Structure formats: C-alpha cells, structure tokens
CSV table of C-alpha atoms and ligand atoms in Angstrom, one decimal:
chain,number,residue,atom,x,y,z
A,13,MET,CA,109.0,106.8,140.9
A,14,ALA,CA,112.4,107.4,142.3
A,15,ILE,CA,114.4,105.9,145.1
A,16,ARG,CA,115.3,108.7,147.7
A,17,GLU,CA,118.1,108.8,150.2
A,18,ILE,CA,117.2,107.6,153.7
A,19,ILE,CA,118.6,109.8,156.4
A,20,ILE,CA,120.4,108.1,159.2
A,21,LEU,CA,120.9,108.7,162.9
A,22,PRO,CA,122.2,111.2,164.3
A,23,ASP,CA,120.7,113.4,161.5
A,24,LYS,CA,118.8,116.1,163.4
A,25,GLN,CA,115.9,116.1,160.9
A,26,LEU,CA,114.8,112.8,162.5
A,27,ARG,CA,113.8,114.9,165.6
A,28,LEU,CA,111.5,117.3,163.7
A,29,VAL,CA,107.8,117.2,164.2
A,30,SER,CA,106.2,116.7,160.8
A,31,LYS,CA,103.4,118.9,159.5
A,32,PRO,CA,100.0,117.6,158.5
A,33,VAL,CA,99.2,117.1,154.8
A,34,ASP,CA,96.6,119.8,153.9
A,35,ARG,CA,95.3,118.2,150.7
A,36,VAL,CA,96.0,114.9,149.0
A,37,THR,CA,97.4,116.3,145.7
A,38,SER,CA,99.2,114.6,142.9
A,39,GLU,CA,102.5,115.7,144.6
A,40,VAL,CA,101.5,113.9,147.7
A,41,ARG,CA,100.7,110.7,145.7
A,42,LYS,CA,104.1,111.1,143.9
A,43,LEU,CA,105.8,111.4,147.3
A,44,ALA,CA,104.0,108.2,148.5
A,45,ASP,CA,105.1,106.3,145.3
A,46,ASP,CA,108.7,107.4,145.9
A,47,MET,CA,108.5,106.3,149.6
A,48,LEU,CA,107.2,102.9,148.6
A,49,GLU,CA,109.9,102.4,146.1
A,50,THR,CA,112.5,103.6,148.6
A,51,MET,CA,111.1,101.3,151.3
A,52,TYR,CA,111.0,98.2,149.0
A,53,ASP,CA,114.6,98.9,147.8
A,54,ALA,CA,116.0,99.3,151.4
A,55,PRO,CA,114.3,96.7,152.1
A,56,GLY,CA,112.0,97.7,155.0
A,57,ILE,CA,108.4,97.2,156.1
A,58,GLY,CA,107.6,100.8,157.0
A,59,LEU,CA,108.8,104.3,156.2
A,60,ALA,CA,107.9,107.8,157.4
A,61,ALA,CA,108.3,110.8,155.0
A,62,ILE,CA,110.8,112.4,157.4
A,63,GLN,CA,113.1,109.5,156.8
A,64,ILE,CA,113.6,110.9,153.3
A,65,ALA,CA,113.9,114.4,154.8
A,66,VAL,CA,110.3,115.4,154.0
A,67,PRO,CA,108.6,116.7,157.2
A,68,LEU,CA,105.1,115.7,156.3
A,69,ARG,CA,102.7,113.3,158.1
A,70,LEU,CA,102.8,110.5,155.7
A,71,ILE,CA,103.7,106.8,156.2
A,72,THR,CA,104.1,103.9,153.8
A,73,MET,CA,104.0,100.2,154.9
A,74,ASP,CA,103.9,96.7,153.6
A,75,LEU,CA,103.8,93.8,156.1
A,76,ALA,CA,102.9,91.2,153.4
A,77,LYS,CA,105.9,91.4,151.0
A,78,ARG,CA,108.9,89.5,152.4
A,79,ASP,CA,112.3,89.7,150.7
A,80,ASP,CA,113.1,86.2,151.9
A,81,ASP,CA,110.0,84.8,150.1
A,82,GLU,CA,109.7,85.4,146.4
A,83,THR,CA,106.1,84.1,146.3
A,84,SER,CA,104.9,86.8,148.7
A,85,VAL,CA,102.7,89.4,147.1
A,86,ALA,CA,103.2,93.1,147.8
A,87,ARG,CA,100.5,94.9,149.7
A,88,PRO,CA,101.5,98.5,149.8
A,89,ARG,CA,99.7,100.8,152.3
A,90,VAL,CA,99.8,104.6,152.6
A,91,PHE,CA,98.6,106.4,155.7
A,92,ILE,CA,98.2,110.2,155.6
A,93,ASN,CA,98.0,112.2,158.8
A,94,PRO,CA,97.6,109.1,160.9
A,95,GLU,CA,96.7,109.4,164.6
A,96,ILE,CA,96.0,106.8,167.3
A,97,VAL,CA,92.4,106.9,168.4
A,98,SER,CA,92.7,104.3,171.2
A,99,LYS,CA,95.2,101.8,172.5
A,100,SER,CA,94.9,98.6,174.5
A,101,ASP,CA,96.1,98.2,178.1
A,102,GLU,CA,97.6,94.9,177.0
A,103,LEU,CA,101.2,95.3,175.9
A,104,SER,CA,103.3,93.3,173.5
A,105,VAL,CA,107.0,93.1,172.8
A,106,TYR,CA,108.7,93.2,169.4
A,107,GLU,CA,112.3,93.3,168.3
A,108,GLU,CA,112.3,96.6,166.4
A,109,GLY,CA,114.6,98.0,163.9
A,110,CYS,CA,114.6,101.2,161.8
A,111,LEU,CA,115.9,102.1,158.3
A,112,SER,CA,117.4,105.2,159.9
A,113,ILE,CA,119.3,103.2,162.5
A,114,PRO,CA,120.6,100.4,160.2
A,115,GLU,CA,121.5,97.0,161.6
A,116,TYR,CA,120.4,97.8,165.2
A,117,TYR,CA,117.6,95.8,166.8
A,118,GLU,CA,116.1,95.9,170.3
A,119,ALA,CA,113.0,94.7,172.0
A,120,VAL,CA,110.4,97.4,172.6
A,121,GLU,CA,107.2,97.1,174.6
A,122,ARG,CA,104.1,98.9,173.2
A,123,PRO,CA,100.3,98.6,173.4
A,124,ALA,CA,99.3,95.3,171.7
A,125,LYS,CA,96.3,96.8,169.8
A,126,VAL,CA,95.5,100.2,168.5
A,127,ARG,CA,92.7,101.9,166.6
A,128,PHE,CA,93.9,104.7,164.3
A,129,ARG,CA,92.5,107.2,161.9
A,130,PHE,CA,94.1,108.4,158.7
A,131,LEU,CA,93.4,109.8,155.2
A,132,ASP,CA,93.7,107.5,152.3
A,133,LEU,CA,95.1,108.4,148.9
A,134,ASP,CA,91.7,109.7,147.8
A,135,GLY,CA,91.7,112.1,150.8
A,136,LYS,CA,89.0,110.1,152.6
A,137,THR,CA,89.1,109.7,156.4
A,138,ARG,CA,89.3,106.1,157.5
A,139,GLU,CA,89.7,104.1,160.7
A,140,GLU,CA,91.4,100.8,161.2
A,141,ASP,CA,92.2,98.4,164.0
A,142,ALA,CA,95.8,97.1,164.2
A,143,GLU,CA,97.3,94.3,166.3
A,144,GLY,CA,100.5,92.3,166.3
A,145,LEU,CA,103.3,93.5,164.0
A,146,PHE,CA,100.8,95.9,162.4
A,147,ALA,CA,100.1,97.7,165.7
A,148,THR,CA,103.8,97.9,166.5
A,149,CYS,CA,104.7,99.2,163.1
A,150,ILE,CA,102.0,101.9,163.0
A,151,GLN,CA,103.1,103.2,166.4
A,152,HIS,CA,106.7,103.1,165.4
A,153,GLU,CA,106.0,105.1,162.2
A,154,ILE,CA,103.6,107.6,163.9
A,155,ASP,CA,106.4,108.2,166.5
A,156,HIS,CA,108.7,109.3,163.5
A,157,LEU,CA,106.2,112.0,162.7
A,158,ASN,CA,106.6,113.3,166.2
A,159,GLY,CA,110.4,113.1,166.1
A,160,VAL,CA,110.5,110.1,168.3
A,161,LEU,CA,112.7,107.0,167.6
A,162,PHE,CA,112.4,103.5,169.0
A,163,VAL,CA,115.8,103.9,170.8
A,164,ASP,CA,114.0,106.5,173.0
A,165,TYR,CA,112.3,103.6,174.7
A,166,LEU,CA,115.5,101.9,175.7
A,167,SER,CA,117.5,102.4,178.9
A,168,LYS,CA,119.7,105.5,178.9
A,169,LEU,CA,122.8,103.2,178.9
A,170,LYS,CA,121.7,101.5,175.7
A,171,ARG,CA,120.5,104.7,174.0
A,172,ASP,CA,123.8,106.5,174.8
A,173,ARG,CA,125.7,103.6,173.4
A,174,VAL,CA,123.8,103.5,170.1
A,175,MET,CA,123.9,107.3,169.7
A,176,LYS,CA,127.7,107.2,170.3
A,177,LYS,CA,128.1,104.4,167.7
A,178,PHE,CA,126.2,106.2,165.0
A,179,THR,CA,127.8,109.6,165.7
A,180,LYS,CA,131.2,107.9,165.3
A,181,PHE,CA,130.0,106.3,162.0
A,182,ALA,CA,128.8,109.7,160.7
A,183,ARG,CA,132.1,111.4,161.7
A,184,ARG,CA,134.1,108.7,159.9
A,185,ALA,CA,132.0,109.0,156.8
A,186,ALA,CA,132.4,112.7,156.7
A,187,GLU,CA,136.2,112.5,156.8
B,30,NI,NI1,111.9,103.7,161.9
C-alpha cells in the first residue's frame, strides 16, 4: 500500500469524467488499497480515484472509523462503477467538506435516501440502500466521478469566492 498525493482545487483533473472499470483486476484492488490508505492518512471519510489523479470510477469510504475516537473500528468500503438507482423526494442537509477543497465546509441539500448499484472487489454486482451521512457521502463521491464538486451546489457568489481563494493559494504555492 502507498499513500498517494491528493489533488486540490483548482486542479482541472477534478473536472474530468472518470471511465468505468472494465474488470476488477489485481491492479484495481491495489488502487483501492492505496486509496484507503490515502483516505485514512488525510484523514477523510470518502475518496474518489480522480482525487489521486486516476480517472476511474472507483470510490473508497469509511463512515465508522473516527479519528477523534481511538476505540472506533475501521470499516473500509470499496464501490466500483457506482450508480444511483433511485433517490427519495425527501431532502436532507449536511455540512460537507472535501479532501480536494481542504478546510472548507458548507451546507448542501441532497436526497435523504438513495439506492445505488456497484461492483464489489470480487467483481460482483450489488445494490445497497443508503441514508443519512452514507447517502450524502455516496452522492458526493459519485459526483466526483462526473467531475462535479460540492461547491457547484452553492450560490455563484460563494462558489466564486472559494474558487478565487484556492486559485490564489495555488499561485502562491507555485511561486
Ligand atoms: Ni470530495
């Protein structure tokens, strides 16, 4: 396993539409391992492959392990080619953040429940229901696979402000 570098806004790769995984090979499993290690190290609760500059439809997640609670047990999840099958009319609001937009949090409204389909690490098709933080997280990560970021749901004013801030950071870091 290896920790990979997470790309940060305004990196244009974050806007790419990721390609489906054809077959769950040992390379795909290795990529998932690297993503989990990178996600735990950050630390974060979800990561899409494009965030380590790999444009494949692969997501890792762990909503159980909390870095503020040493007794919590890791429950790593890997979702390959995930897609939403259905969503509730009911909405819920969560304060979202993103490892590619560090230290920035805003409330986003999304369907409160979703059913989604994916391939597991054995290449088997599965379906699962998600609600609460799980529903928000799976929608946030699937958005990444389509080049969509949570800041896209904010008002133009807020989005312009955060884009400008991160563009300035990047310019300063490059100097
Ligand atoms: Ni994100």
